[in-house]
XYZ file of C-alpha atoms in Angstrom:
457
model
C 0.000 0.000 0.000
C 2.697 2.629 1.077
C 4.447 1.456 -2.329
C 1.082 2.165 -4.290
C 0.895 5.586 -2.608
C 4.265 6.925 -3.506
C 4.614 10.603 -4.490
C 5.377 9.829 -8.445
C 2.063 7.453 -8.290
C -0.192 10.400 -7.198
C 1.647 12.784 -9.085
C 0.828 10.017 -12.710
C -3.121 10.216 -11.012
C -3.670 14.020 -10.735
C -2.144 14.375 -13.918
C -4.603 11.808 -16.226
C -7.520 13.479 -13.971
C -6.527 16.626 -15.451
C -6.238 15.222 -18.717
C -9.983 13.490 -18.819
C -10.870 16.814 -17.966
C -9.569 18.595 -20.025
C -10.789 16.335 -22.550
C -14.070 16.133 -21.293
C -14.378 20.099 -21.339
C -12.901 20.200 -25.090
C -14.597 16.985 -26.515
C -15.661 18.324 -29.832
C -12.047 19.607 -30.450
C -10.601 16.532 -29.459
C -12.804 14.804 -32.095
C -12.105 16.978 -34.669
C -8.430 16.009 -34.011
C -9.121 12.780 -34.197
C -11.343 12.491 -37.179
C -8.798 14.162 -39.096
C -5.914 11.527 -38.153
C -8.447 8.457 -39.287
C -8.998 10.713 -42.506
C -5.200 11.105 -43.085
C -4.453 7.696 -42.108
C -7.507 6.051 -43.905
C -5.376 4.941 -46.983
C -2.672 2.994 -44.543
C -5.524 1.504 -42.216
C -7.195 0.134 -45.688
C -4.016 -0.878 -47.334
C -2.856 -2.827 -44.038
C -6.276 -4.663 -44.384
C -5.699 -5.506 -47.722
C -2.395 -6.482 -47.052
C -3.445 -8.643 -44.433
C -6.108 -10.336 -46.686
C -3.837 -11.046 -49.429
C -1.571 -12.441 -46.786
C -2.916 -15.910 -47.056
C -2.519 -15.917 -50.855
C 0.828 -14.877 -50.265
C 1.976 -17.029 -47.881
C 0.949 -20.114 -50.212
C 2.826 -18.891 -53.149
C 5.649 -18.015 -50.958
C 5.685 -21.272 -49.036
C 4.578 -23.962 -51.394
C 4.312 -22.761 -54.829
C 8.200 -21.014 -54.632
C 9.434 -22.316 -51.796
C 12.302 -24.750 -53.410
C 13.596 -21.831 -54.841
C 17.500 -21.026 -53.855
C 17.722 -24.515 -52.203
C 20.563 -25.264 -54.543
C 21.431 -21.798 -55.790
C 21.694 -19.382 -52.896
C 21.626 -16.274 -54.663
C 18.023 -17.283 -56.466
C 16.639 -16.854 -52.605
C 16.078 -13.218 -52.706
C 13.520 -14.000 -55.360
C 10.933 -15.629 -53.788
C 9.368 -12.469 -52.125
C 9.184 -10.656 -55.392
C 7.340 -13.457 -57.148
C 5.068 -14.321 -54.596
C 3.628 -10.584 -54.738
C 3.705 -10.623 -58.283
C 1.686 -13.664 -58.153
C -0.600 -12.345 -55.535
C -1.426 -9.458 -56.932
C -1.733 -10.766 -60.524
C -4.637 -13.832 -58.996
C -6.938 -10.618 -57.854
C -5.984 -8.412 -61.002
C -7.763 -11.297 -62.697
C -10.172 -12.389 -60.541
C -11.329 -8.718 -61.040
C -11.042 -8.161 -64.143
C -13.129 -11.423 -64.590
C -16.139 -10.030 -62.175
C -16.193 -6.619 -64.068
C -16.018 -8.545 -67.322
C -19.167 -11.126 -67.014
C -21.011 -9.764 -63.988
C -20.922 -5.958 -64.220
C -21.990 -5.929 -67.689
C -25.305 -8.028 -66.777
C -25.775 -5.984 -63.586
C -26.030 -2.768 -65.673
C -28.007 -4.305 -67.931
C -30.367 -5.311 -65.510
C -30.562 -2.061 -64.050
C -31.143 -0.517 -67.188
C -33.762 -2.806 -67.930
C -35.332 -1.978 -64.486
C -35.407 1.700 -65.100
C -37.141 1.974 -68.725
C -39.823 -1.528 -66.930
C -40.256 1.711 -63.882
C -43.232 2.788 -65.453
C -44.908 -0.717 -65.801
C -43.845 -1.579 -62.383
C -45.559 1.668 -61.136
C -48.982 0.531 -62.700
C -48.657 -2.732 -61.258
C -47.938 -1.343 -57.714
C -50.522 1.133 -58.005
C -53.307 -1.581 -58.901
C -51.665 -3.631 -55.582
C -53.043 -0.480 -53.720
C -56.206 -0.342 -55.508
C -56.754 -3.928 -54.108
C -55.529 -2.967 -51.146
C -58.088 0.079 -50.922
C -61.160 -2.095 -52.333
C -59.937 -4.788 -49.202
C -59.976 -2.289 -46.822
C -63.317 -0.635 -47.874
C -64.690 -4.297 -47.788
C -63.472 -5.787 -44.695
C -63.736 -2.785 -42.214
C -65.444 0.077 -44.042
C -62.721 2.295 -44.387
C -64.818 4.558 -46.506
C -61.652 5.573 -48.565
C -62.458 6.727 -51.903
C -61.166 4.573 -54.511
C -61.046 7.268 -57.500
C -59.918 10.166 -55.589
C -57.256 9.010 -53.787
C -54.158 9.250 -55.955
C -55.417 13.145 -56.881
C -55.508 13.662 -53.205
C -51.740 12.200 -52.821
C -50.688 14.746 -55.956
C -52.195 17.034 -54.309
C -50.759 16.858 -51.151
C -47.435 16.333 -52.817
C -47.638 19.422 -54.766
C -48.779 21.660 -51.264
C -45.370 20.420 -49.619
C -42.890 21.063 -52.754
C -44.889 24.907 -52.754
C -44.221 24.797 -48.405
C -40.594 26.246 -47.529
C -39.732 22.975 -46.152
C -39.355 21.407 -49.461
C -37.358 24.267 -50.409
C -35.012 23.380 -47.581
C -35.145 19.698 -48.357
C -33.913 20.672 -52.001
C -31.307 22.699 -50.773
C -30.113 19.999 -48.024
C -30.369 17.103 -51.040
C -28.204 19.486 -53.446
C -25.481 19.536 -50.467
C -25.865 15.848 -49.614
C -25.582 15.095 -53.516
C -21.935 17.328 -53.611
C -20.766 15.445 -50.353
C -21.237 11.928 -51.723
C -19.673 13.208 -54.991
C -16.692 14.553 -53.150
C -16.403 11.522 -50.857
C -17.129 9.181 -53.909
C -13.843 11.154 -55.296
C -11.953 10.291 -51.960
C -12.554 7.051 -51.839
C -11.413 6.343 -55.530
C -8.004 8.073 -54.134
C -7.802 6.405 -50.787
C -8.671 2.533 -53.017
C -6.066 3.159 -55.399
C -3.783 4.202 -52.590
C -4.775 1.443 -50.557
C -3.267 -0.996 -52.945
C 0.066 0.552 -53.595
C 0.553 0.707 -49.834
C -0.575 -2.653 -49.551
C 2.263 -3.778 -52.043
C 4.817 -2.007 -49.456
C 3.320 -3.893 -46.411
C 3.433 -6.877 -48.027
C 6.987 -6.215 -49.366
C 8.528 -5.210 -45.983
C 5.814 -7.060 -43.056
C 8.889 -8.519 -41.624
C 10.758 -5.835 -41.006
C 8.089 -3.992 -39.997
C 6.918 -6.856 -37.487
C 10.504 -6.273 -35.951
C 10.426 -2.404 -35.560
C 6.744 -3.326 -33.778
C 8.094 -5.626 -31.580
C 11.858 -3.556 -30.501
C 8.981 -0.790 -29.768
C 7.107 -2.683 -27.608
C 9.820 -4.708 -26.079
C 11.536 -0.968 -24.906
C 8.628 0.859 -24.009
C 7.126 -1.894 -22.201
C 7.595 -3.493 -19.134
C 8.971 -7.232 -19.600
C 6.348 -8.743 -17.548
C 3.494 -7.639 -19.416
C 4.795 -8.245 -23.169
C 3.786 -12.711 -22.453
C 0.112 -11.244 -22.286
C 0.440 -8.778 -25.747
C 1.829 -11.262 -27.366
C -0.863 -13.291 -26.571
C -3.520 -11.067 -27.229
C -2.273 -10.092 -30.536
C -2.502 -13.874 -31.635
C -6.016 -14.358 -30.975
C -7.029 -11.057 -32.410
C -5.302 -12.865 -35.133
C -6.991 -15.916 -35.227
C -10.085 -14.462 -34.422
C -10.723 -11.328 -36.728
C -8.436 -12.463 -39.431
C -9.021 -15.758 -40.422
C -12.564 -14.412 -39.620
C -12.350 -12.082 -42.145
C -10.815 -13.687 -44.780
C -13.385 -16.727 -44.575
C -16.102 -14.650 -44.376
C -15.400 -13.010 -47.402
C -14.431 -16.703 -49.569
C -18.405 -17.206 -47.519
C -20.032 -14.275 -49.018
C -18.198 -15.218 -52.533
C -19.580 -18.376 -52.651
C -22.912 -17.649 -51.531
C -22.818 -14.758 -54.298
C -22.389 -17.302 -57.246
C -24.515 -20.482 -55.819
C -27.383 -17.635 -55.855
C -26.617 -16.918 -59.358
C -26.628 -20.416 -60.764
C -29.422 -21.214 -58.868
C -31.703 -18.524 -60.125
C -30.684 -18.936 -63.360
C -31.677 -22.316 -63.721
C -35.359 -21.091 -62.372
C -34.856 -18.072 -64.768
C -35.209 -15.608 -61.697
C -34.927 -12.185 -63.493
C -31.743 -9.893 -62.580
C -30.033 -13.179 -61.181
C -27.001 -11.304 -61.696
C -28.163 -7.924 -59.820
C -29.496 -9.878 -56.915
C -26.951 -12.426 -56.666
C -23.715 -9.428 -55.971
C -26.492 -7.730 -53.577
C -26.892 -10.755 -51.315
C -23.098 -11.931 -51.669
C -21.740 -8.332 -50.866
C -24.348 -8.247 -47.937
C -24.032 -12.006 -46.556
C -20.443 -10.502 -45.696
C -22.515 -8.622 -42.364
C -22.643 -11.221 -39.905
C -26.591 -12.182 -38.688
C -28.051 -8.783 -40.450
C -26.694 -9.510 -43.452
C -29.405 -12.101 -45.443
C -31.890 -9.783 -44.331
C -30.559 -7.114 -45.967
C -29.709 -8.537 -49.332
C -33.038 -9.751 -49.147
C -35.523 -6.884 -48.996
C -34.164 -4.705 -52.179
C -34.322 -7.990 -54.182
C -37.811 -8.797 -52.926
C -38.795 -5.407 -54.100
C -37.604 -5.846 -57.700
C -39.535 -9.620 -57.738
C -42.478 -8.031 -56.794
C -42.899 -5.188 -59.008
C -41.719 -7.739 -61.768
C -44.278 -10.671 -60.207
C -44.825 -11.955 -56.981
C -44.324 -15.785 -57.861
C -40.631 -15.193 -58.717
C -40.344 -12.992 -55.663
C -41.168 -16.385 -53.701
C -39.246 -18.379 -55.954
C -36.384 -16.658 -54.380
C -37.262 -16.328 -51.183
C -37.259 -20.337 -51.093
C -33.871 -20.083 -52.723
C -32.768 -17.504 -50.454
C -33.757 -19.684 -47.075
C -32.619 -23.387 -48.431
C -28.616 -21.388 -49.428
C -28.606 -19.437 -46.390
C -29.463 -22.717 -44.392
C -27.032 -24.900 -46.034
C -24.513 -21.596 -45.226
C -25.051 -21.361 -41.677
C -24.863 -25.287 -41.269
C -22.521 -26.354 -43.229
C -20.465 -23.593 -45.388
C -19.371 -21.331 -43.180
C -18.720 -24.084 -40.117
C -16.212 -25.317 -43.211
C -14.831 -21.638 -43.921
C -14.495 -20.007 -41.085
C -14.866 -22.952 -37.875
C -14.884 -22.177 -34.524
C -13.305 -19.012 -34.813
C -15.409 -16.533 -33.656
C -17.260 -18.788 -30.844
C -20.176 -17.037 -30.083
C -23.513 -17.613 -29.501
C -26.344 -15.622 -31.750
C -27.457 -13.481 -28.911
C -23.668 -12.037 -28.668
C -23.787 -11.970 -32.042
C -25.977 -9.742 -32.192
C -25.522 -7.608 -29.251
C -21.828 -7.186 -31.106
C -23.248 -6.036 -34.419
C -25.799 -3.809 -33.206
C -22.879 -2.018 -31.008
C -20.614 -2.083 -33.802
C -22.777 0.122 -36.221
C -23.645 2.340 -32.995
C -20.157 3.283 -33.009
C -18.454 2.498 -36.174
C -21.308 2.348 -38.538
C -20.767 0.395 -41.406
C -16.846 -1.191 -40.267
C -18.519 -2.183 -36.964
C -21.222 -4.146 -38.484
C -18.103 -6.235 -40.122
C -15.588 -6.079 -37.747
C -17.700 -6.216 -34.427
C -18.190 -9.331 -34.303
C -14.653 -10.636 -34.632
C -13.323 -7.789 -32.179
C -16.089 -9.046 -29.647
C -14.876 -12.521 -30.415
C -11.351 -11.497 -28.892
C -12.277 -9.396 -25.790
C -15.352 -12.547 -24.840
C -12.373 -15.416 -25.091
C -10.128 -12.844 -22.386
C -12.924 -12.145 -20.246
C -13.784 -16.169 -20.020
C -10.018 -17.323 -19.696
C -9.613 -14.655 -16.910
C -13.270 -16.205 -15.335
C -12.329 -19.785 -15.507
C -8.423 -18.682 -13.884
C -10.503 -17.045 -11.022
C -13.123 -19.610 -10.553
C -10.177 -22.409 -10.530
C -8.423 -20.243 -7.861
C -11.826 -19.964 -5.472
C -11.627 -24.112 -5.325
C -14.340 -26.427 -4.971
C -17.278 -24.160 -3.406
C -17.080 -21.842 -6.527
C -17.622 -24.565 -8.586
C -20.557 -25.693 -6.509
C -21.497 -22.206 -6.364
C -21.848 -22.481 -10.630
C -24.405 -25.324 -10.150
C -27.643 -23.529 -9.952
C -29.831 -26.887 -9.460
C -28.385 -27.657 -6.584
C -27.469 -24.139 -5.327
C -27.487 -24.187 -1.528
C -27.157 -20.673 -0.100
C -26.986 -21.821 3.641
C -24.806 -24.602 2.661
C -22.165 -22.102 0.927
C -22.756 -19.553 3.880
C -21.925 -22.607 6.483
C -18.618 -23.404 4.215
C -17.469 -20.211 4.082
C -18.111 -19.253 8.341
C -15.988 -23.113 8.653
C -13.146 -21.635 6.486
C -13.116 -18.833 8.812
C -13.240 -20.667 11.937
C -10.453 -23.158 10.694
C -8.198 -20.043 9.226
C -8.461 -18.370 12.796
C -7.578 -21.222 14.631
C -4.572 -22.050 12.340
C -3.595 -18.224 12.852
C -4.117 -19.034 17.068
C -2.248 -22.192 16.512
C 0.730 -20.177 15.112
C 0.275 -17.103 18.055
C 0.288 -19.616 21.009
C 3.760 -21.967 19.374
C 5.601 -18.244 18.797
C 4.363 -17.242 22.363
C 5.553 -20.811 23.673
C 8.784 -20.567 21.836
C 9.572 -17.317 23.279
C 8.443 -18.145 26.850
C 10.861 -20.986 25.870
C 13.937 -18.796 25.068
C 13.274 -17.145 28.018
C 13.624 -19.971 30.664
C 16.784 -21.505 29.062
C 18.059 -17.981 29.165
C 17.088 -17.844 32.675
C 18.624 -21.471 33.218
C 21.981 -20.658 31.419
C 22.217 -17.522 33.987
C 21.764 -19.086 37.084
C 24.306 -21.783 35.861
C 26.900 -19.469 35.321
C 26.212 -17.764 38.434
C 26.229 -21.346 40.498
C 29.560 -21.761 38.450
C 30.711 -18.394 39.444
C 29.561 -18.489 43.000
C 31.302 -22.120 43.231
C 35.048 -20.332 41.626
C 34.725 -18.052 44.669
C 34.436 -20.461 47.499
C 37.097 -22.602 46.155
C 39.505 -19.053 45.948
C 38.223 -18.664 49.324
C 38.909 -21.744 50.321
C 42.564 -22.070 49.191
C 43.151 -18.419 51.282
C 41.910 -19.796 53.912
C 44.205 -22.928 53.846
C 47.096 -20.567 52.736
């Protein structure tokens, strides 16, 4: 305690109370600060992601496919890294080029198709409503006018674009429409960025592994590097293998839903296959929202083919969840579907669309520390923690009694080991008595025997 309360200790306190204050008091300053280091840093932050994707393609070619290469000629070694990048980087050049070449031709096709079909699909949704009207005036007497109604919705329409609010609205939509251009002009920069910084990760990871680690190994105390270490593994394990098989998941998902709807020739298969494979990516929330644009475009087109793929849609994303992913991706994240979900709904609180994909893996990591540090503590309570966890047969009395007979026998060993120091110095005390009256019997006997030989003398 006196160690815990030395002056440099309260000093560090009083200090980083000042500084959450200070903070606290300037917090919209501080986030402006912040926001613009993520925005400089953006292009690093998505070029080490990409780098760490293309990892595991890298790491094959560099392993397996070259990895006999300098074995008997030395000076062929330094080429390995080189070609294994080349490589890399040549498989998703293709892979690419090979998605832009069959599917984004079809998808703007299909999207061409559905804009000059609009006007068809907006007779066929308005005679949905007219049923729906005629229903409602039939079943509980609504006493909506069937012919009037759409001049009354014009109308009503028209009144709000005259009101000043529309006015505003247009103005807000004009500035809303220059943002997205200008961040749609930013994140062209920061992608194309991201991959030539990815190239340099990739290129120099060990060396750049080894700066990390001299860094932490000097700035750190020894005793607590064991437990980064260890904690940068299974964020490894957990959001980057994670990651990776999600996205081979939402890949093959993406073209089983192609091939199946075209077989049932499902119109804009290709359009609603990339919507549910980009979205499957979004752990529990993603089906769902793949799902409702496409079942939109099926209706309007015709309702049987809208449940044509919503049978699809539930058989694939069944045989996903059972047996797909569980192939992919295995026990890696290890949660259950309630944490699942608490971790995706916090994730887009906070992070919006990066939290709804990495949330879950991050959550992942800080639910296996919090249950190895539980099971370390329950292990070190002993046997009536253990009973404790048994909730059928949970006895409070029982643990109260246990606990009050710990006590009583921890007392008594702590009396046991009062009285024997007690005894032992009462102990030391009579032999020290013992050894002085000895010495003064031996003294006492020196002097009569001097006296004696006087006397004789």
């Amino acid at each position: 305690m006196k160690k815990f309360l030395s002056l440099r200790n309260v000093l560090i306190c009083i200090a980083f109370t000042v500084l959450l204050l200070l903070i606290k008091d300037n917090i919209k300053i501080v986030w402006d600060i912040v926001c613009t280091f993520a925005s400089v840093l953006t292009p690093f932050i998505i070029g080490f992601l990409f780098a760490y994707i293309l990892n595991y393609p890298y790491k094959f070619f560099y392993s397996t496919v070259f990895g006999k290469i300098g074995t008997k000629r030395p000076r062929l070694k330094n080429m390995k890294k080189p070609l294994a990048i080349i490589c890399t980087y040549t498989i998703v050049l293709a892979l690419f080029v090979v998605l832009i070449w069959i599917v984004v031709p079809q998808i703007i096709d299909n999207i061409s198709t559905l804009a000059e079909s609009m006007p068809i699909y907006f007779d066929t949704g308005m005679n949905y409503v007219d049923q729906f009207i005629s229903w409602l005036n039939e079943t509980f007497h609504a006493g909506i006018d069937e012919d009037n109604y759409l001049s009354l919705i014009v109308e009503e329409l028209f009144n709000y674009l005259r009101s000043n609010d529309a006015k505003d609205f247009a103005s807000g939509a004009s500035n809303y429409l220059l943002q997205m251009l200008s961040g749609t002009a930013k994140g062209v920069y920061n992608f194309i960025m991201a991959v030539i910084i990815s190239v340099y990760f990739l290129a120099s990871k060990e060396q750049l592994c080894r700066q990390v680690k001299k860094i932490a190994v000097a700035f750190f105390p020894i005793k607590y590097l064991p437990k980064i270490y260890e904690i940068v593994d299974i964020t490894d394990t957990k959001c980057g293998r994670f990651l990776v098989g999600d996205i081979i998941d939402a890949a093959v998902i993406g073209i089983l839903h192609f091939i199946v709807l075209a077989v049932l020739q499902v119109p804009y298969s290709p359009l609603i296959a990339v919507l549910v494979g980009i979205t499957n990516i979004i752990p529990f929330f993603g089906p769902f929202i793949g799902s409702i644009p496409s079942c939109f475009i099926l209706l309007l087109v015709n309702p049987w083919e809208m449940v044509k793929f919503l049978i699809v849609n539930i058989i694939l994303q069944q045989i996903d969840g059972n047996l797909i992913k569980p192939k992919i991706i295995g026990g890696q994240v290890g949660l259950s579907g309630f944490w699942v979900l608490f971790s995706v709904l916090v994730g887009n609180s906070l992070f919006g669309i990066p939290g709804l994909i990495l949330g879950t893996p991050i959550y992942a990591v800080i639910y296996y520390l919090v249950k190895k540090q539980t099971r370390i503590k329950i292990t070190e309570k002993g046997k009536i923690a253990r009973e404790a966890l048994d909730f059928e047969v949970l006895n409070y009395a029982k643990i109260a009694e246990e606990q009050k007979r710990l006590r009583e026998e921890k007392e008594t060993m702590q009396r046991e080991k009062l009285r024997r120091l007690i005894h032992l110095d009462k102990f030391d005390k009579s032999s020290d008595d013992e050894e002085d009256d000895e010495s003064q019997i031996n003294s006492e006997d020196t002097d009569n025997n001097e006296d004696h030989k006087d006397n004789e003398s």
